[in-house]
């Protein structure tokens, strides 16, 4: 998994925040769905994109990770398109158009 993170300290920090139990020595094919989602989010967020398209980003995340992601997106000043059935996640302090 280290190759996916390209030894980026910020991606590793995001990954640890989203999923504190994940092992950096694991191969991505051996990860659970939640661990794979955490890895994908860490890689995407580390790149500081100006547009995020998230499809059900809260699936397979624990409550702490959902709260962190919600806070992160609320402080983020770019565009995010979010598809989710988690109404609470969608409505928390969002700047909706």
Short mmCIF file of N, CA and C in Angstrom, two decimals:
data_model
loop_
_atom_site.label_atom_id
_atom_site.label_comp_id
_atom_site.label_asym_id
_atom_site.label_seq_id
_atom_site.Cartn_x
_atom_site.Cartn_y
_atom_site.Cartn_z
N UNK A 1 0.81 -1.18 0.00
CA UNK A 1 0.00 0.00 0.00
C UNK A 1 0.87 1.26 0.00
N UNK A 2 2.09 1.14 0.44
CA UNK A 2 2.96 2.31 0.47
C UNK A 2 3.13 2.92 -0.91
N UNK A 3 3.11 2.09 -1.96
CA UNK A 3 3.25 2.62 -3.31
C UNK A 3 2.08 3.53 -3.66
N UNK A 4 0.87 3.15 -3.25
CA UNK A 4 -0.31 3.96 -3.53
C UNK A 4 -0.22 5.32 -2.86
N UNK A 5 0.38 5.38 -1.69
CA UNK A 5 0.48 6.63 -0.95
C UNK A 5 1.72 7.43 -1.32
N UNK A 6 2.63 6.82 -2.09
CA UNK A 6 3.84 7.47 -2.56
C UNK A 6 4.58 8.16 -1.41
N UNK A 7 4.59 7.51 -0.26
CA UNK A 7 5.29 8.01 0.92
C UNK A 7 4.88 9.44 1.29
N UNK A 8 3.64 9.78 1.02
CA UNK A 8 3.13 11.11 1.33
C UNK A 8 2.66 11.16 2.78
N UNK A 9 3.28 12.01 3.56
CA UNK A 9 2.92 12.08 4.98
C UNK A 9 1.49 12.59 5.16
N UNK A 10 1.02 13.50 4.29
CA UNK A 10 -0.35 14.00 4.45
C UNK A 10 -1.38 12.93 4.10
N UNK A 11 -1.12 12.11 3.08
CA UNK A 11 -2.05 11.03 2.74
C UNK A 11 -2.08 9.99 3.85
N UNK A 12 -0.93 9.69 4.41
CA UNK A 12 -0.87 8.72 5.51
C UNK A 12 -1.60 9.27 6.73
N UNK A 13 -1.45 10.56 7.00
CA UNK A 13 -2.16 11.18 8.12
C UNK A 13 -3.67 11.13 7.92
N UNK A 14 -4.13 11.43 6.70
CA UNK A 14 -5.57 11.35 6.40
C UNK A 14 -6.05 9.91 6.56
N UNK A 15 -5.28 8.96 6.04
CA UNK A 15 -5.65 7.55 6.14
C UNK A 15 -5.77 7.12 7.60
N UNK A 16 -4.81 7.49 8.41
CA UNK A 16 -4.84 7.14 9.85
C UNK A 16 -6.04 7.79 10.54
N UNK A 17 -6.42 8.99 10.13
CA UNK A 17 -7.58 9.66 10.71
C UNK A 17 -8.87 8.93 10.33
N UNK A 18 -8.96 8.50 9.08
CA UNK A 18 -10.16 7.82 8.61
C UNK A 18 -10.26 6.39 9.13
N UNK A 19 -9.11 5.73 9.27
CA UNK A 19 -9.13 4.32 9.68
C UNK A 19 -7.85 4.03 10.47
N UNK A 20 -7.95 4.14 11.77
CA UNK A 20 -6.76 4.03 12.62
C UNK A 20 -6.19 2.62 12.70
N UNK A 21 -6.92 1.62 12.25
CA UNK A 21 -6.45 0.24 12.37
C UNK A 21 -5.78 -0.28 11.11
N UNK A 22 -5.78 0.48 10.05
CA UNK A 22 -5.25 0.00 8.77
C UNK A 22 -3.72 -0.14 8.84
N UNK A 23 -3.21 -1.19 8.24
CA UNK A 23 -1.77 -1.43 8.20
C UNK A 23 -1.21 -0.93 6.87
N UNK A 24 -0.17 -0.14 6.93
CA UNK A 24 0.45 0.37 5.70
C UNK A 24 1.18 -0.73 4.95
N UNK A 25 1.38 -1.86 5.57
CA UNK A 25 2.06 -2.98 4.92
C UNK A 25 1.09 -3.87 4.15
N UNK A 26 -0.20 -3.62 4.27
CA UNK A 26 -1.22 -4.42 3.59
C UNK A 26 -1.22 -4.16 2.10
N UNK A 27 -1.58 -5.19 1.35
CA UNK A 27 -1.81 -5.02 -0.08
C UNK A 27 -3.26 -4.59 -0.27
N UNK A 28 -3.54 -3.64 -1.16
CA UNK A 28 -4.92 -3.17 -1.32
C UNK A 28 -5.96 -4.27 -1.55
N UNK A 29 -5.58 -5.36 -2.22
CA UNK A 29 -6.56 -6.43 -2.47
C UNK A 29 -6.97 -7.15 -1.18
N UNK A 30 -6.17 -7.01 -0.12
CA UNK A 30 -6.46 -7.66 1.15
C UNK A 30 -7.26 -6.78 2.10
N UNK A 31 -7.58 -5.57 1.69
CA UNK A 31 -8.28 -4.63 2.58
C UNK A 31 -9.78 -4.87 2.57
N UNK A 32 -10.43 -4.50 3.67
CA UNK A 32 -11.89 -4.55 3.73
C UNK A 32 -12.44 -3.40 2.89
N UNK A 33 -13.76 -3.39 2.66
CA UNK A 33 -14.38 -2.31 1.89
C UNK A 33 -14.15 -0.96 2.56
N UNK A 34 -14.27 -0.90 3.87
CA UNK A 34 -14.04 0.35 4.60
C UNK A 34 -12.61 0.82 4.48
N UNK A 35 -11.67 -0.11 4.54
CA UNK A 35 -10.26 0.24 4.40
C UNK A 35 -9.95 0.73 2.99
N UNK A 36 -10.57 0.09 1.98
CA UNK A 36 -10.38 0.53 0.60
C UNK A 36 -10.93 1.94 0.40
N UNK A 37 -12.10 2.22 0.98
CA UNK A 37 -12.69 3.55 0.88
C UNK A 37 -11.79 4.58 1.57
N UNK A 38 -11.29 4.24 2.74
CA UNK A 38 -10.38 5.14 3.45
C UNK A 38 -9.13 5.43 2.63
N UNK A 39 -8.58 4.40 2.00
CA UNK A 39 -7.39 4.57 1.16
C UNK A 39 -7.70 5.46 -0.03
N UNK A 40 -8.82 5.22 -0.70
CA UNK A 40 -9.20 6.03 -1.87
C UNK A 40 -9.41 7.50 -1.47
N UNK A 41 -10.08 7.73 -0.36
CA UNK A 41 -10.29 9.11 0.11
C UNK A 41 -8.97 9.79 0.46
N UNK A 42 -8.09 9.06 1.14
CA UNK A 42 -6.79 9.63 1.52
C UNK A 42 -5.99 10.04 0.29
N UNK A 43 -5.97 9.19 -0.71
CA UNK A 43 -5.24 9.49 -1.94
C UNK A 43 -5.86 10.69 -2.65
N UNK A 44 -7.19 10.72 -2.74
CA UNK A 44 -7.88 11.82 -3.43
C UNK A 44 -7.70 13.14 -2.69
N UNK A 45 -7.91 13.15 -1.38
CA UNK A 45 -7.84 14.39 -0.62
C UNK A 45 -6.42 14.94 -0.53
N UNK A 46 -5.44 14.05 -0.53
CA UNK A 46 -4.04 14.48 -0.45
C UNK A 46 -3.64 15.28 -1.68
N UNK A 47 -4.31 15.05 -2.79
CA UNK A 47 -3.97 15.74 -4.04
C UNK A 47 -4.56 17.15 -4.11
N UNK A 48 -5.33 17.55 -3.08
CA UNK A 48 -5.96 18.87 -3.03
C UNK A 48 -6.72 19.21 -4.32
N UNK A 49 -7.69 18.38 -4.69
CA UNK A 49 -8.44 18.64 -5.93
C UNK A 49 -9.35 19.86 -5.79
N UNK A 50 -9.72 20.45 -6.91
CA UNK A 50 -10.68 21.56 -6.88
C UNK A 50 -12.10 21.04 -7.08
N UNK A 51 -12.24 19.77 -7.44
CA UNK A 51 -13.55 19.15 -7.60
C UNK A 51 -13.49 17.72 -7.07
N UNK A 52 -14.44 17.38 -6.22
CA UNK A 52 -14.57 16.00 -5.74
C UNK A 52 -15.94 15.50 -6.13
N UNK A 53 -15.99 14.29 -6.65
CA UNK A 53 -17.26 13.62 -6.91
C UNK A 53 -17.26 12.39 -6.03
N UNK A 54 -18.15 12.39 -5.04
CA UNK A 54 -18.19 11.31 -4.05
C UNK A 54 -19.52 10.57 -4.15
N UNK A 55 -19.47 9.28 -4.39
CA UNK A 55 -20.65 8.44 -4.47
C UNK A 55 -20.72 7.58 -3.20
N UNK A 56 -21.68 7.90 -2.35
CA UNK A 56 -21.87 7.21 -1.08
C UNK A 56 -20.59 7.18 -0.24
N UNK A 57 -20.01 8.34 0.05
CA UNK A 57 -18.73 8.37 0.75
C UNK A 57 -18.79 7.89 2.20
N UNK A 58 -19.98 7.80 2.77
CA UNK A 58 -20.07 7.37 4.17
C UNK A 58 -20.25 5.86 4.31
N UNK A 59 -20.50 5.17 3.21
CA UNK A 59 -20.63 3.72 3.28
C UNK A 59 -19.32 3.12 3.78
N UNK A 60 -19.41 2.22 4.71
CA UNK A 60 -18.26 1.48 5.26
C UNK A 60 -17.34 2.32 6.14
N UNK A 61 -17.73 3.56 6.46
CA UNK A 61 -16.93 4.37 7.39
C UNK A 61 -17.57 4.34 8.77
N UNK A 62 -16.74 4.36 9.81
CA UNK A 62 -17.30 4.44 11.16
C UNK A 62 -17.70 5.88 11.45
N UNK A 63 -18.38 6.09 12.57
CA UNK A 63 -18.91 7.41 12.89
C UNK A 63 -17.81 8.47 12.99
N UNK A 64 -16.70 8.13 13.60
CA UNK A 64 -15.60 9.08 13.71
C UNK A 64 -15.09 9.54 12.35
N UNK A 65 -14.97 8.61 11.42
CA UNK A 65 -14.50 8.95 10.07
C UNK A 65 -15.53 9.79 9.33
N UNK A 66 -16.82 9.50 9.53
CA UNK A 66 -17.88 10.28 8.89
C UNK A 66 -17.85 11.72 9.41
N UNK A 67 -17.69 11.88 10.71
CA UNK A 67 -17.63 13.22 11.30
C UNK A 67 -16.40 13.97 10.78
N UNK A 68 -15.25 13.29 10.72
CA UNK A 68 -14.04 13.93 10.21
C UNK A 68 -14.23 14.36 8.76
N UNK A 69 -14.79 13.48 7.92
CA UNK A 69 -14.99 13.80 6.50
C UNK A 69 -15.97 14.96 6.35
N UNK A 70 -17.02 14.96 7.15
CA UNK A 70 -17.98 16.06 7.11
C UNK A 70 -17.32 17.39 7.47
N UNK A 71 -16.55 17.39 8.54
CA UNK A 71 -15.83 18.61 8.95
C UNK A 71 -14.84 19.05 7.87
N UNK A 72 -14.13 18.09 7.30
CA UNK A 72 -13.15 18.40 6.25
C UNK A 72 -13.84 19.08 5.06
N UNK A 73 -14.97 18.51 4.63
CA UNK A 73 -15.67 19.07 3.48
C UNK A 73 -16.30 20.42 3.80
N UNK A 74 -16.72 20.63 5.04
CA UNK A 74 -17.28 21.92 5.42
C UNK A 74 -16.23 23.02 5.40
N UNK A 75 -14.99 22.70 5.67
CA UNK A 75 -13.91 23.68 5.67
C UNK A 75 -13.26 23.82 4.29
N UNK A 76 -13.64 22.98 3.37
CA UNK A 76 -13.05 22.93 2.04
C UNK A 76 -13.70 23.99 1.17
N UNK A 77 -12.95 24.74 0.41
CA UNK A 77 -13.49 25.87 -0.35
C UNK A 77 -13.67 25.59 -1.83
N UNK A 78 -13.79 24.34 -2.20
CA UNK A 78 -13.96 24.00 -3.60
C UNK A 78 -15.29 23.27 -3.79
N UNK A 79 -15.50 22.72 -4.96
CA UNK A 79 -16.76 22.07 -5.30
C UNK A 79 -16.72 20.59 -4.99
N UNK A 80 -17.80 20.12 -4.37
CA UNK A 80 -17.97 18.68 -4.13
C UNK A 80 -19.37 18.29 -4.59
N UNK A 81 -19.44 17.27 -5.39
CA UNK A 81 -20.70 16.68 -5.79
C UNK A 81 -20.81 15.39 -5.00
N UNK A 82 -21.83 15.32 -4.14
CA UNK A 82 -21.95 14.19 -3.22
C UNK A 82 -23.28 13.49 -3.45
N UNK A 83 -23.20 12.19 -3.69
CA UNK A 83 -24.38 11.35 -3.80
C UNK A 83 -24.41 10.49 -2.54
N UNK A 84 -25.47 10.62 -1.76
CA UNK A 84 -25.52 9.88 -0.51
C UNK A 84 -26.95 9.70 -0.04
N UNK A 85 -27.22 8.58 0.60
CA UNK A 85 -28.50 8.36 1.27
C UNK A 85 -28.43 8.79 2.73
N UNK A 86 -27.26 9.22 3.17
CA UNK A 86 -27.05 9.64 4.55
C UNK A 86 -27.43 11.12 4.66
N UNK A 87 -28.71 11.37 4.95
CA UNK A 87 -29.24 12.74 4.99
C UNK A 87 -28.49 13.58 6.02
N UNK A 88 -28.18 13.02 7.17
CA UNK A 88 -27.45 13.76 8.19
C UNK A 88 -26.11 14.26 7.68
N UNK A 89 -25.40 13.43 6.94
CA UNK A 89 -24.12 13.81 6.36
C UNK A 89 -24.30 14.94 5.35
N UNK A 90 -25.34 14.86 4.54
CA UNK A 90 -25.57 15.87 3.51
C UNK A 90 -25.98 17.23 4.08
N UNK A 91 -26.66 17.23 5.19
CA UNK A 91 -27.23 18.47 5.72
C UNK A 91 -26.37 19.20 6.73
N UNK A 92 -25.33 18.59 7.21
CA UNK A 92 -24.52 19.22 8.26
C UNK A 92 -23.73 20.39 7.70
N UNK A 93 -24.14 21.59 8.02
CA UNK A 93 -23.43 22.83 7.69
C UNK A 93 -23.00 22.92 6.23
N UNK A 94 -23.74 22.38 5.33
CA UNK A 94 -23.37 22.44 3.91
C UNK A 94 -23.79 23.78 3.33
N UNK A 95 -22.99 24.28 2.42
CA UNK A 95 -23.34 25.46 1.63
C UNK A 95 -23.94 24.94 0.34
N UNK A 96 -25.25 24.81 0.32
CA UNK A 96 -25.93 24.23 -0.81
C UNK A 96 -26.32 25.31 -1.82
N UNK A 97 -26.27 24.95 -3.08
CA UNK A 97 -26.70 25.87 -4.14
C UNK A 97 -28.19 25.81 -4.28
#
